[in-house]
Tab-separated table of C-alpha atoms in Angstrom:
chain	number	residue	atom	x	y	z
K	179	UNK	CA	141.798	-96.482	-71.191
K	180	UNK	CA	145.555	-96.396	-71.646
K	181	UNK	CA	145.159	-97.252	-75.288
K	182	UNK	CA	142.628	-94.525	-75.670
K	183	UNK	CA	144.984	-91.949	-74.201
K	184	UNK	CA	147.827	-93.112	-76.436
K	185	UNK	CA	145.548	-92.900	-79.435
K	186	UNK	CA	144.600	-89.324	-78.678
K	187	UNK	CA	148.195	-88.382	-77.959
K	188	UNK	CA	149.273	-89.735	-81.310
K	189	UNK	CA	146.382	-87.969	-82.969
K	190	UNK	CA	147.293	-84.671	-81.340
K	191	UNK	CA	150.908	-84.997	-82.393
K	192	UNK	CA	149.830	-85.785	-85.946
K	193	UNK	CA	147.478	-82.862	-86.179
K	194	UNK	CA	149.746	-80.354	-84.480
K	195	UNK	CA	151.968	-79.378	-87.388
K	196	UNK	CA	148.873	-78.602	-89.434
K	197	UNK	CA	147.388	-76.110	-87.019
K	198	UNK	CA	150.740	-74.616	-86.121
K	199	UNK	CA	151.356	-73.815	-89.761
K	200	UNK	CA	150.827	-70.062	-89.796
K	201	UNK	CA	153.344	-69.132	-92.433
K	202	UNK	CA	152.490	-66.461	-94.940
K	203	UNK	CA	150.609	-67.718	-97.933
K	204	UNK	CA	148.242	-66.544	-100.614
K	205	UNK	CA	145.497	-68.760	-101.982
K	206	UNK	CA	145.072	-68.073	-105.674
K	207	UNK	CA	142.184	-69.183	-107.893
K	208	UNK	CA	143.626	-69.323	-111.407
K	209	UNK	CA	141.942	-69.970	-114.752
K	210	UNK	CA	143.265	-73.191	-116.304
K	211	UNK	CA	144.685	-71.537	-119.435
K	212	UNK	CA	147.083	-69.485	-117.320
K	213	UNK	CA	148.567	-72.455	-115.449
K	214	UNK	CA	151.997	-72.621	-117.070
K	215	UNK	CA	152.852	-68.900	-116.908
K	216	UNK	CA	151.428	-68.698	-113.405
K	217	UNK	CA	153.752	-71.452	-112.213
K	218	UNK	CA	156.702	-69.398	-113.454
K	219	UNK	CA	155.403	-66.178	-111.968
K	220	UNK	CA	154.917	-67.914	-108.628
K	221	UNK	CA	158.468	-69.212	-108.724
K	222	UNK	CA	159.771	-65.685	-109.309
K	223	UNK	CA	157.612	-64.215	-106.570
K	224	UNK	CA	158.405	-66.852	-103.989
K	225	UNK	CA	162.105	-66.455	-104.592
K	226	UNK	CA	161.765	-62.727	-103.979
K	227	UNK	CA	159.435	-62.565	-101.025
K	228	UNK	CA	159.302	-65.832	-99.104
K	229	UNK	CA	155.530	-65.781	-99.391
K	230	UNK	CA	153.898	-69.039	-100.444
K	231	UNK	CA	151.388	-68.973	-103.258
K	232	UNK	CA	148.946	-71.857	-103.338
K	233	UNK	CA	147.165	-71.999	-106.689
K	234	UNK	CA	144.030	-73.887	-107.684
K	235	UNK	CA	143.616	-74.287	-111.430
K	236	UNK	CA	140.296	-74.943	-113.104
K	237	UNK	CA	137.733	-73.265	-115.323
K	238	UNK	CA	136.764	-69.669	-114.564
K	239	UNK	CA	133.091	-70.541	-114.138
K	240	UNK	CA	133.882	-73.223	-111.614
K	241	UNK	CA	136.161	-70.932	-109.625
K	242	UNK	CA	133.500	-68.247	-109.702
K	243	UNK	CA	130.906	-70.679	-108.343
K	244	UNK	CA	133.324	-71.637	-105.553
K	245	UNK	CA	134.057	-68.016	-104.670
K	246	UNK	CA	130.444	-66.941	-104.336
K	247	UNK	CA	129.979	-69.946	-102.048
K	248	UNK	CA	132.763	-68.618	-99.834
K	249	UNK	CA	135.840	-70.549	-100.968
K	250	UNK	CA	138.928	-69.265	-99.113
K	251	UNK	CA	140.792	-67.663	-102.017
K	252	UNK	CA	142.682	-64.385	-101.744
K	253	UNK	CA	143.091	-63.542	-105.414
K	254	UNK	CA	141.184	-64.619	-108.520
K	255	UNK	CA	142.756	-64.695	-111.982
K	256	UNK	CA	139.875	-65.280	-114.369
K	257	UNK	CA	139.831	-65.927	-118.110
K	258	UNK	CA	137.199	-63.264	-118.727
K	259	UNK	CA	136.190	-59.819	-117.515
K	260	UNK	CA	132.620	-60.739	-116.761
K	261	UNK	CA	133.066	-62.796	-113.626
K	262	UNK	CA	135.539	-60.532	-111.772
K	263	UNK	CA	133.192	-57.641	-112.580
K	264	UNK	CA	130.238	-59.579	-111.147
K	265	UNK	CA	132.182	-60.323	-107.981
K	266	UNK	CA	133.048	-56.664	-107.670
K	267	UNK	CA	129.420	-55.665	-108.160
K	268	UNK	CA	128.334	-58.086	-105.449
K	269	UNK	CA	130.878	-56.639	-103.071
K	270	UNK	CA	132.997	-59.784	-102.975
K	271	UNK	CA	136.036	-58.351	-104.738
K	272	UNK	CA	138.081	-55.182	-105.109
K	273	UNK	CA	138.353	-53.421	-108.446
K	274	UNK	CA	139.220	-55.885	-111.212
K	275	UNK	CA	142.161	-55.264	-113.525
K	276	UNK	CA	143.239	-56.848	-116.803
K	277	UNK	CA	146.374	-58.971	-116.457
K	278	UNK	CA	146.538	-60.788	-119.792
K	279	UNK	CA	145.002	-61.011	-123.236
K	280	UNK	CA	144.781	-64.410	-124.823
K	281	UNK	CA	143.666	-65.839	-128.129
K	282	UNK	CA	141.975	-69.033	-129.252
K	283	UNK	CA	143.861	-71.380	-131.551
K	284	UNK	CA	143.099	-74.741	-133.033
K	285	UNK	CA	145.886	-77.117	-132.089
K	286	UNK	CA	146.708	-80.567	-133.394
K	287	UNK	CA	149.369	-83.129	-132.579
K	288	UNK	CA	149.363	-84.101	-136.235
K	289	UNK	CA	151.451	-81.508	-138.062
K	290	UNK	CA	150.097	-82.414	-141.478
K	291	UNK	CA	146.660	-81.157	-140.525
K	292	UNK	CA	147.944	-77.581	-140.362
K	293	UNK	CA	148.978	-77.601	-144.042
K	294	UNK	CA	145.777	-75.826	-145.011
K	295	UNK	CA	144.614	-72.292	-145.673
K	296	UNK	CA	143.003	-71.578	-142.335
K	297	UNK	CA	141.392	-73.092	-139.253
K	298	UNK	CA	137.980	-73.402	-140.912
K	299	UNK	CA	139.397	-75.683	-143.558
K	300	UNK	CA	141.149	-77.748	-140.925
K	301	UNK	CA	138.001	-78.090	-138.818
K	302	UNK	CA	136.035	-79.279	-141.839
K	303	UNK	CA	138.714	-81.678	-143.063
K	304	UNK	CA	137.193	-85.190	-143.111
K	305	UNK	CA	140.406	-86.524	-141.541
K	306	UNK	CA	139.597	-84.488	-138.463
K	307	UNK	CA	136.997	-86.703	-136.860
K	308	UNK	CA	136.897	-85.311	-133.344
K	309	UNK	CA	137.525	-81.768	-132.145
K	310	UNK	CA	137.659	-80.891	-128.457
K	311	UNK	CA	136.236	-77.685	-127.057
K	312	UNK	CA	136.075	-76.399	-123.496
K	313	UNK	CA	132.741	-76.233	-121.678
K	314	UNK	CA	130.859	-73.414	-123.379
K	315	UNK	CA	129.308	-72.121	-120.174
K	316	UNK	CA	132.008	-72.283	-117.537
K	317	UNK	CA	135.190	-71.972	-119.600
K	318	UNK	CA	135.585	-68.571	-121.321
K	319	UNK	CA	137.811	-70.057	-124.033
K	320	UNK	CA	134.993	-72.483	-124.780
K	321	UNK	CA	132.475	-69.656	-124.967
K	322	UNK	CA	134.662	-67.675	-127.360
K	323	UNK	CA	135.296	-70.706	-129.593
K	324	UNK	CA	131.578	-71.413	-129.755
K	325	UNK	CA	130.802	-67.830	-130.755
K	326	UNK	CA	133.433	-67.962	-133.487
K	327	UNK	CA	131.950	-71.186	-134.878
K	328	UNK	CA	128.443	-69.726	-134.763
K	329	UNK	CA	129.582	-66.547	-136.518
K	330	UNK	CA	131.144	-68.616	-139.270
K	331	UNK	CA	128.004	-70.735	-139.593
K	332	UNK	CA	129.935	-73.863	-138.658
K	333	UNK	CA	128.413	-74.589	-135.233
K	334	UNK	CA	125.623	-76.883	-136.469
K	335	UNK	CA	127.783	-78.458	-139.121
K	336	UNK	CA	130.577	-79.416	-136.734
K	337	UNK	CA	128.294	-80.734	-133.966
K	338	UNK	CA	128.987	-84.415	-134.748
K	339	UNK	CA	132.724	-83.790	-134.342
K	340	UNK	CA	132.641	-81.832	-131.109
K	341	UNK	CA	133.719	-83.305	-127.799
K	342	UNK	CA	133.430	-81.187	-124.664
K	343	UNK	CA	136.075	-80.948	-121.956
K	344	UNK	CA	135.580	-79.449	-118.511
K	345	UNK	CA	138.467	-76.986	-118.784
K	346	UNK	CA	140.767	-75.598	-121.457
K	347	UNK	CA	143.532	-77.711	-119.881
K	348	UNK	CA	141.530	-80.865	-120.500
K	349	UNK	CA	141.052	-79.820	-124.134
K	350	UNK	CA	144.794	-79.673	-124.571
K	351	UNK	CA	145.182	-82.967	-122.764
K	352	UNK	CA	142.714	-84.626	-125.170
K	353	UNK	CA	144.503	-83.072	-128.149
K	354	UNK	CA	148.060	-83.827	-127.057
K	355	UNK	CA	147.296	-87.460	-126.201
K	356	UNK	CA	145.622	-87.612	-129.631
K	357	UNK	CA	142.353	-88.726	-128.098
K	358	UNK	CA	140.947	-86.094	-130.460
K	359	UNK	CA	142.416	-84.918	-133.761
K	360	UNK	CA	142.351	-81.235	-132.849
K	361	UNK	CA	141.205	-78.921	-130.111
K	362	UNK	CA	140.238	-75.297	-129.566
K	363	UNK	CA	143.026	-74.397	-127.169
K	364	UNK	CA	144.494	-71.305	-125.602
K	365	UNK	CA	147.327	-69.681	-127.551
K	366	UNK	CA	149.530	-70.223	-124.504
K	367	UNK	CA	149.273	-74.020	-124.927
K	368	UNK	CA	151.305	-73.759	-128.122
K	369	UNK	CA	154.236	-72.364	-126.119
K	370	UNK	CA	154.546	-75.313	-123.740
K	371	UNK	CA	156.981	-78.182	-124.360
K	372	UNK	CA	154.119	-80.432	-125.322
K	373	UNK	CA	152.564	-77.705	-127.460
K	374	UNK	CA	155.680	-77.301	-129.606
K	375	UNK	CA	155.409	-80.946	-130.686
K	376	UNK	CA	152.235	-80.190	-132.614
K	377	UNK	CA	151.009	-77.411	-134.856
K	378	UNK	CA	148.338	-74.752	-134.624
K	379	UNK	CA	146.315	-72.263	-136.626
K	380	UNK	CA	145.023	-69.033	-135.169
K	381	UNK	CA	141.285	-68.657	-134.890
K	382	UNK	CA	141.364	-65.073	-136.079
K	383	UNK	CA	137.598	-64.674	-136.131
K	384	UNK	CA	137.361	-65.408	-132.401
K	385	UNK	CA	137.309	-62.447	-130.061
K	386	UNK	CA	140.445	-61.956	-128.009
K	387	UNK	CA	140.084	-63.265	-124.495
K	388	UNK	CA	140.557	-60.381	-122.071
K	389	UNK	CA	141.511	-61.860	-118.743
K	390	UNK	CA	140.833	-59.897	-115.582
K	391	UNK	CA	141.956	-60.536	-112.028
K	392	UNK	CA	140.830	-59.211	-108.669
K	393	UNK	CA	141.745	-59.319	-104.996
K	394	UNK	CA	138.917	-60.820	-103.010
K	395	UNK	CA	137.431	-58.912	-100.086
K	396	UNK	CA	137.691	-61.900	-97.794
K	397	UNK	CA	141.458	-62.166	-98.332
K	398	UNK	CA	143.191	-63.133	-95.103
K	399	UNK	CA	145.905	-60.520	-95.539
K	400	UNK	CA	144.737	-57.817	-97.891
K	401	UNK	CA	148.052	-55.994	-98.086
K	402	UNK	CA	149.906	-59.170	-99.012
K	403	UNK	CA	147.328	-60.012	-101.685
K	404	UNK	CA	147.512	-56.461	-103.080
K	405	UNK	CA	151.276	-56.675	-103.361
K	406	UNK	CA	151.012	-59.908	-105.289
K	407	UNK	CA	148.381	-58.362	-107.565
K	408	UNK	CA	150.793	-55.518	-108.302
K	409	UNK	CA	153.511	-58.035	-109.079
K	410	UNK	CA	151.292	-59.477	-111.832
K	411	UNK	CA	152.014	-56.242	-113.701
K	412	UNK	CA	155.733	-56.101	-113.038
K	413	UNK	CA	158.152	-56.260	-115.983
K	414	UNK	CA	159.283	-59.703	-114.812
K	415	UNK	CA	155.741	-61.070	-114.844
K	416	UNK	CA	155.028	-59.374	-118.171
K	417	UNK	CA	158.057	-61.084	-119.702
K	418	UNK	CA	156.728	-64.475	-118.588
K	419	UNK	CA	153.283	-63.688	-120.004
K	420	UNK	CA	154.815	-62.613	-123.322
K	421	UNK	CA	156.827	-65.804	-123.542
K	422	UNK	CA	153.520	-67.697	-123.525
K	423	UNK	CA	151.993	-65.529	-126.216
K	424	UNK	CA	149.816	-63.322	-124.024
K	425	UNK	CA	149.533	-59.690	-124.955
Q	36	UNK	CA	115.499	-78.191	-119.363
Q	37	UNK	CA	116.511	-81.529	-120.701
Q	38	UNK	CA	115.811	-84.942	-119.285
Q	39	UNK	CA	117.755	-86.651	-122.047
Q	40	UNK	CA	120.871	-87.178	-119.856
Q	41	UNK	CA	118.710	-89.134	-117.424
Q	42	UNK	CA	117.494	-91.354	-120.216
Q	43	UNK	CA	121.105	-91.814	-121.311
Q	44	UNK	CA	122.122	-92.828	-117.775
Q	45	UNK	CA	119.370	-95.439	-117.617
Q	46	UNK	CA	120.303	-96.716	-121.078
Q	47	UNK	CA	123.978	-96.942	-120.116
Q	48	UNK	CA	123.122	-98.734	-116.877
Q	49	UNK	CA	120.837	-101.220	-118.651
Q	50	UNK	CA	123.290	-102.054	-121.437
Q	51	UNK	CA	126.141	-102.373	-118.936
Q	52	UNK	CA	124.086	-104.616	-116.655
Q	53	UNK	CA	123.052	-107.012	-119.409
Q	54	UNK	CA	126.555	-107.293	-120.891
Q	55	UNK	CA	128.260	-107.535	-117.536
Q	56	UNK	CA	125.975	-110.254	-116.224
Q	57	UNK	CA	126.905	-112.394	-119.225
Q	58	UNK	CA	130.603	-111.583	-118.959
Q	59	UNK	CA	130.865	-111.933	-115.195
Q	60	UNK	CA	129.086	-115.288	-114.945
Q	61	UNK	CA	132.000	-117.432	-116.199
Q	62	UNK	CA	134.471	-115.518	-114.024
Q	63	UNK	CA	132.289	-115.914	-110.941
Q	64	UNK	CA	131.766	-119.588	-111.781
Q	65	UNK	CA	135.480	-120.261	-112.021
Q	66	UNK	CA	136.179	-118.361	-108.796
Q	67	UNK	CA	133.405	-120.203	-106.961
Q	68	UNK	CA	134.029	-123.792	-108.047
Q	69	UNK	CA	137.588	-124.324	-109.115
Q	70	UNK	CA	140.987	-124.240	-107.538
Q	71	UNK	CA	143.923	-123.422	-109.750
Q	72	UNK	CA	147.301	-121.790	-109.651
Q	73	UNK	CA	147.014	-118.029	-109.607
Q	74	UNK	CA	143.409	-117.949	-108.429
Q	75	UNK	CA	144.117	-115.346	-105.767
Q	76	UNK	CA	145.779	-113.192	-108.429
Q	77	UNK	CA	142.642	-113.374	-110.548
Q	78	UNK	CA	140.515	-112.531	-107.494
Q	79	UNK	CA	142.592	-109.475	-106.738
Q	80	UNK	CA	142.541	-108.388	-110.374
Q	81	UNK	CA	138.749	-108.590	-110.526
Q	82	UNK	CA	138.445	-106.451	-107.387
Q	83	UNK	CA	141.028	-103.916	-108.500
Q	84	UNK	CA	138.520	-101.362	-109.887
Q	85	UNK	CA	137.127	-101.125	-106.330
Q	86	UNK	CA	140.423	-99.986	-104.942
Q	87	UNK	CA	141.546	-97.633	-107.684
Q	88	UNK	CA	140.484	-94.019	-107.932
Q	89	UNK	CA	138.215	-93.507	-110.965
Q	90	UNK	CA	140.850	-91.121	-112.309
Q	91	UNK	CA	143.372	-93.949	-112.620
Q	92	UNK	CA	140.886	-96.126	-114.482
Q	93	UNK	CA	139.859	-93.138	-116.578
Q	94	UNK	CA	143.426	-92.291	-117.471
Q	95	UNK	CA	144.270	-95.782	-118.676
Q	96	UNK	CA	140.971	-96.178	-120.497
Q	97	UNK	CA	141.603	-92.867	-122.261
Q	98	UNK	CA	144.982	-94.097	-123.504
Q	99	UNK	CA	143.825	-97.642	-124.199
Q	100	UNK	CA	140.696	-96.694	-126.145
Q	101	UNK	CA	142.253	-93.729	-127.957
Q	102	UNK	CA	143.204	-93.779	-131.642
Q	103	UNK	CA	146.801	-94.598	-130.606
Q	104	UNK	CA	145.830	-97.200	-128.025
Q	105	UNK	CA	145.712	-100.902	-128.863
Q	106	UNK	CA	142.022	-101.336	-128.283
Q	107	UNK	CA	141.092	-98.070	-129.975
Q	108	UNK	CA	142.956	-99.064	-133.106
Q	109	UNK	CA	141.432	-102.541	-133.167
Q	110	UNK	CA	137.976	-101.027	-132.782
Q	111	UNK	CA	138.581	-98.621	-135.627
Q	112	UNK	CA	139.725	-101.453	-137.872
Q	113	UNK	CA	136.647	-103.534	-137.058
Q	114	UNK	CA	133.969	-100.867	-137.113
Q	115	UNK	CA	135.480	-98.124	-139.239
Q	116	UNK	CA	134.801	-95.418	-136.669
Q	117	UNK	CA	136.766	-94.176	-133.700
Q	118	UNK	CA	135.809	-95.376	-130.239
Q	119	UNK	CA	136.612	-92.669	-127.730
Q	120	UNK	CA	133.837	-90.197	-126.811
Q	121	UNK	CA	131.067	-92.470	-128.081
Q	122	UNK	CA	128.359	-94.369	-126.235
Q	123	UNK	CA	130.255	-97.627	-126.854
Q	124	UNK	CA	133.289	-96.148	-125.125
Q	125	UNK	CA	131.407	-95.323	-121.949
Q	126	UNK	CA	129.811	-98.767	-121.978
Q	127	UNK	CA	133.286	-100.326	-122.051
Q	128	UNK	CA	134.426	-97.994	-119.275
Q	129	UNK	CA	131.393	-98.960	-117.195
Q	130	UNK	CA	132.031	-102.666	-117.740
Q	131	UNK	CA	135.493	-102.318	-116.238
Q	132	UNK	CA	134.350	-100.004	-113.479
Q	133	UNK	CA	131.439	-102.188	-112.337
Q	134	UNK	CA	133.112	-105.581	-112.810
Q	135	UNK	CA	133.660	-106.311	-109.075
Q	136	UNK	CA	130.058	-105.393	-108.329
Q	137	UNK	CA	128.902	-108.106	-110.690
Q	138	UNK	CA	131.413	-110.823	-109.864
Q	139	UNK	CA	131.463	-110.690	-106.059
Q	140	UNK	CA	127.729	-111.176	-105.311
Q	141	UNK	CA	127.434	-113.707	-108.132
Q	142	UNK	CA	130.289	-115.720	-106.787
Q	143	UNK	CA	128.803	-115.647	-103.278
Q	144	UNK	CA	125.482	-116.854	-104.688
Q	145	UNK	CA	127.174	-119.706	-106.567
Q	146	UNK	CA	129.057	-120.774	-103.461
Q	147	UNK	CA	125.914	-120.866	-101.347
Q	148	UNK	CA	124.394	-123.650	-103.441
Q	149	UNK	CA	124.077	-126.945	-101.640
Q	150	UNK	CA	126.828	-129.171	-103.027
Q	151	UNK	CA	124.567	-132.230	-102.750
Q	152	UNK	CA	122.237	-130.686	-105.261
Q	153	UNK	CA	125.028	-130.396	-107.778
Q	154	UNK	CA	126.367	-133.863	-107.070
Q	155	UNK	CA	122.891	-135.298	-107.610
Q	156	UNK	CA	122.676	-133.485	-110.910
Q	157	UNK	CA	126.016	-134.929	-112.072
Q	158	UNK	CA	125.060	-138.432	-110.890
Q	159	UNK	CA	121.840	-138.152	-112.841
Q	160	UNK	CA	123.922	-137.517	-115.927
Q	161	UNK	CA	123.770	-133.777	-116.445
Q	162	UNK	CA	126.806	-132.241	-118.063
Q	163	UNK	CA	128.504	-129.259	-116.407
Q	164	UNK	CA	126.874	-126.835	-118.805
Q	165	UNK	CA	123.452	-128.389	-118.382
Q	166	UNK	CA	123.884	-128.368	-114.600
Q	167	UNK	CA	124.758	-124.686	-114.747
Q	168	UNK	CA	121.614	-123.766	-116.614
Q	169	UNK	CA	119.215	-126.214	-114.960
Q	170	UNK	CA	120.473	-126.347	-111.373
Q	171	UNK	CA	122.755	-123.432	-110.560
Q	172	UNK	CA	120.917	-120.628	-112.339
Q	173	UNK	CA	117.404	-121.390	-111.031
Q	174	UNK	CA	118.773	-121.740	-107.499
Q	175	UNK	CA	120.729	-118.490	-107.506
Q	176	UNK	CA	118.190	-116.192	-109.093
Q	177	UNK	CA	117.952	-113.992	-105.998
Q	178	UNK	CA	121.718	-113.492	-105.816
Q	179	UNK	CA	121.983	-112.896	-109.541
Q	180	UNK	CA	119.240	-110.307	-109.452
Q	181	UNK	CA	120.902	-108.563	-106.531
Q	182	UNK	CA	124.168	-108.498	-108.455
Q	183	UNK	CA	122.423	-107.109	-111.541
Q	184	UNK	CA	120.748	-104.332	-109.597
Q	185	UNK	CA	123.994	-103.471	-107.836
Q	186	UNK	CA	125.679	-103.084	-111.216
Q	187	UNK	CA	122.761	-101.017	-112.421
Q	188	UNK	CA	122.819	-98.514	-109.559
Q	189	UNK	CA	126.599	-98.360	-109.496
Q	190	UNK	CA	126.611	-97.470	-113.191
Q	191	UNK	CA	123.863	-94.901	-112.671
Q	192	UNK	CA	126.107	-93.272	-110.085
Q	193	UNK	CA	129.276	-93.421	-112.163
Q	194	UNK	CA	131.025	-90.097	-112.523
Q	195	UNK	CA	134.800	-89.833	-112.350
Q	196	UNK	CA	135.620	-92.324	-115.086
Q	197	UNK	CA	133.055	-90.827	-117.434
Q	198	UNK	CA	134.348	-87.349	-116.749
Q	199	UNK	CA	137.717	-88.485	-118.040
Q	200	UNK	CA	136.719	-90.568	-121.057
Q	201	UNK	CA	133.241	-89.278	-121.914
Q	202	UNK	CA	133.868	-85.888	-123.418
Q	203	UNK	CA	130.332	-84.782	-122.478
Q	204	UNK	CA	128.910	-85.220	-125.979
Q	205	UNK	CA	125.167	-84.485	-125.859
Q	206	UNK	CA	123.140	-87.572	-126.726
Q	207	UNK	CA	126.212	-89.824	-126.632
Q	208	UNK	CA	128.129	-89.487	-123.409
Q	209	UNK	CA	126.530	-86.654	-121.463
Q	210	UNK	CA	124.859	-88.794	-118.796
Q	211	UNK	CA	122.935	-87.489	-115.799
Q	212	UNK	CA	125.878	-87.315	-113.387
Q	213	UNK	CA	127.921	-85.256	-115.865
Q	214	UNK	CA	124.963	-83.054	-116.822
Q	215	UNK	CA	124.232	-82.345	-113.150
Q	216	UNK	CA	127.866	-81.509	-112.488
Q	217	UNK	CA	127.971	-79.118	-115.433
Q	218	UNK	CA	124.663	-77.510	-114.473
Q	219	UNK	CA	125.927	-76.874	-110.937
Q	220	UNK	CA	129.191	-75.464	-112.279
Q	221	UNK	CA	127.269	-73.134	-114.565
Q	222	UNK	CA	125.087	-72.142	-111.585
Q	223	UNK	CA	121.943	-73.579	-113.215
Q	224	UNK	CA	120.676	-74.792	-109.862
Q	225	UNK	CA	117.122	-75.189	-111.081
Q	226	UNK	CA	118.099	-77.601	-113.832
Q	227	UNK	CA	120.491	-79.471	-111.550
Q	228	UNK	CA	117.779	-79.705	-108.906
Q	229	UNK	CA	115.238	-81.265	-111.228
Q	230	UNK	CA	117.690	-83.884	-112.447
Q	231	UNK	CA	118.794	-84.710	-108.885
Q	232	UNK	CA	115.212	-85.021	-107.693
Q	233	UNK	CA	114.518	-87.471	-110.491
Q	234	UNK	CA	117.669	-89.481	-109.925
Q	235	UNK	CA	117.206	-90.007	-106.177
Q	236	UNK	CA	113.888	-91.920	-106.306
Q	237	UNK	CA	115.135	-94.095	-109.191
Q	238	UNK	CA	118.248	-95.169	-107.301
Q	239	UNK	CA	116.341	-95.522	-104.030
Q	240	UNK	CA	113.721	-97.775	-105.598
Q	241	UNK	CA	116.381	-100.073	-107.000
Q	242	UNK	CA	118.165	-100.298	-103.651
Q	243	UNK	CA	114.885	-101.228	-101.945
Q	244	UNK	CA	114.519	-103.951	-104.543
Q	245	UNK	CA	117.980	-105.328	-103.721
Q	246	UNK	CA	117.164	-105.515	-100.020
Q	247	UNK	CA	113.952	-107.307	-100.742
Q	248	UNK	CA	115.679	-109.815	-103.040
Q	249	UNK	CA	118.445	-110.422	-100.517
Q	250	UNK	CA	115.961	-111.147	-97.769
Q	251	UNK	CA	114.115	-113.595	-99.971
Q	252	UNK	CA	117.119	-115.638	-101.026
């Protein structure tokens, strides 16, 4: 009996800090390509406001699936316009707004591979045996890369080389560890420390990736979430975005 | 709607089971019958994949089998093609991942053999190898089969490691667990549902078989 009581006392003490934690925080669902700039933006915002931002980074499609199942996010920064618009239509989100415009590149850790005319030549180079691409359904950067390949009539031809990653971040991970020879990455990857060690070619034929964000209706503190959404447009945040190649 | 990933899962599980049974037998034999310095280290090493998160295994396998990794380079020299993101790569990953599931039950089966039986065999002039094939193997069939089926179902259910080293290449590494995960992520619940409904009875049937074999031995 005594032991039992002690056990529950210890348990209560252990659990207490968790439930008592009522500090101000925003849960953000962020598309994987925007991870690096978002970290910087969060640092700026937290220094200014004392509000904690807790980000979850993964593919837009995955985040979308979580949100419609009721995941407790306050804001959603997608890598497309489609999914925020769908959430808005279903009454799950406020009006979406565009926060960044990205571009697809083909990135390689091997600098020699970029000594060609354009990305199509690089992709078809026999030395490039494996090319990573993000999931074509759930990752918008994957979808855009696929469309570009199809438009150029290369989709079927490159099939044997293609390797699929779950998110655009995993594509870059495969490419930077040289598990693959090249990868269809986000332009922003080229601006990271790791990204500068390799080379890239722009995939000009790919559509630009218009990235929209929205405040979710179920946000715990709407006003707080709105303020953060506004901050995404501030000159400070814009400077961070520009430094990672977003328009 | 594709059932190819299911076929690929079964193929992966079968290949892994056959290879692993052959590879695990000597390890289990050594662990069951001999005493040597460092035995407990070997035991712990064999069980390590049980204790590690699949991400840790996946991470090291990704480096190790990659074009810059030792094994990846050796493979490329021997076969002329790169290893990572191929069927061979996920077989290797599964061998590592399922190793404890092969060795542990096999070792237990070997240890259960009546020592007198073995001694008789040696007295009657059988060599160690002959005794293994003519005395140990026939007397541990139940345990061996249980171990094989355990490896089979464990490989069927493999996910995390494959997610890291597989690269979801259709027809090569996109096995059922990965295909289901991607279908759910893409909100294709119908497709995911069909694959799940097919996978459950397969795994259940094999587990029933294990129970039956265990009771018999």
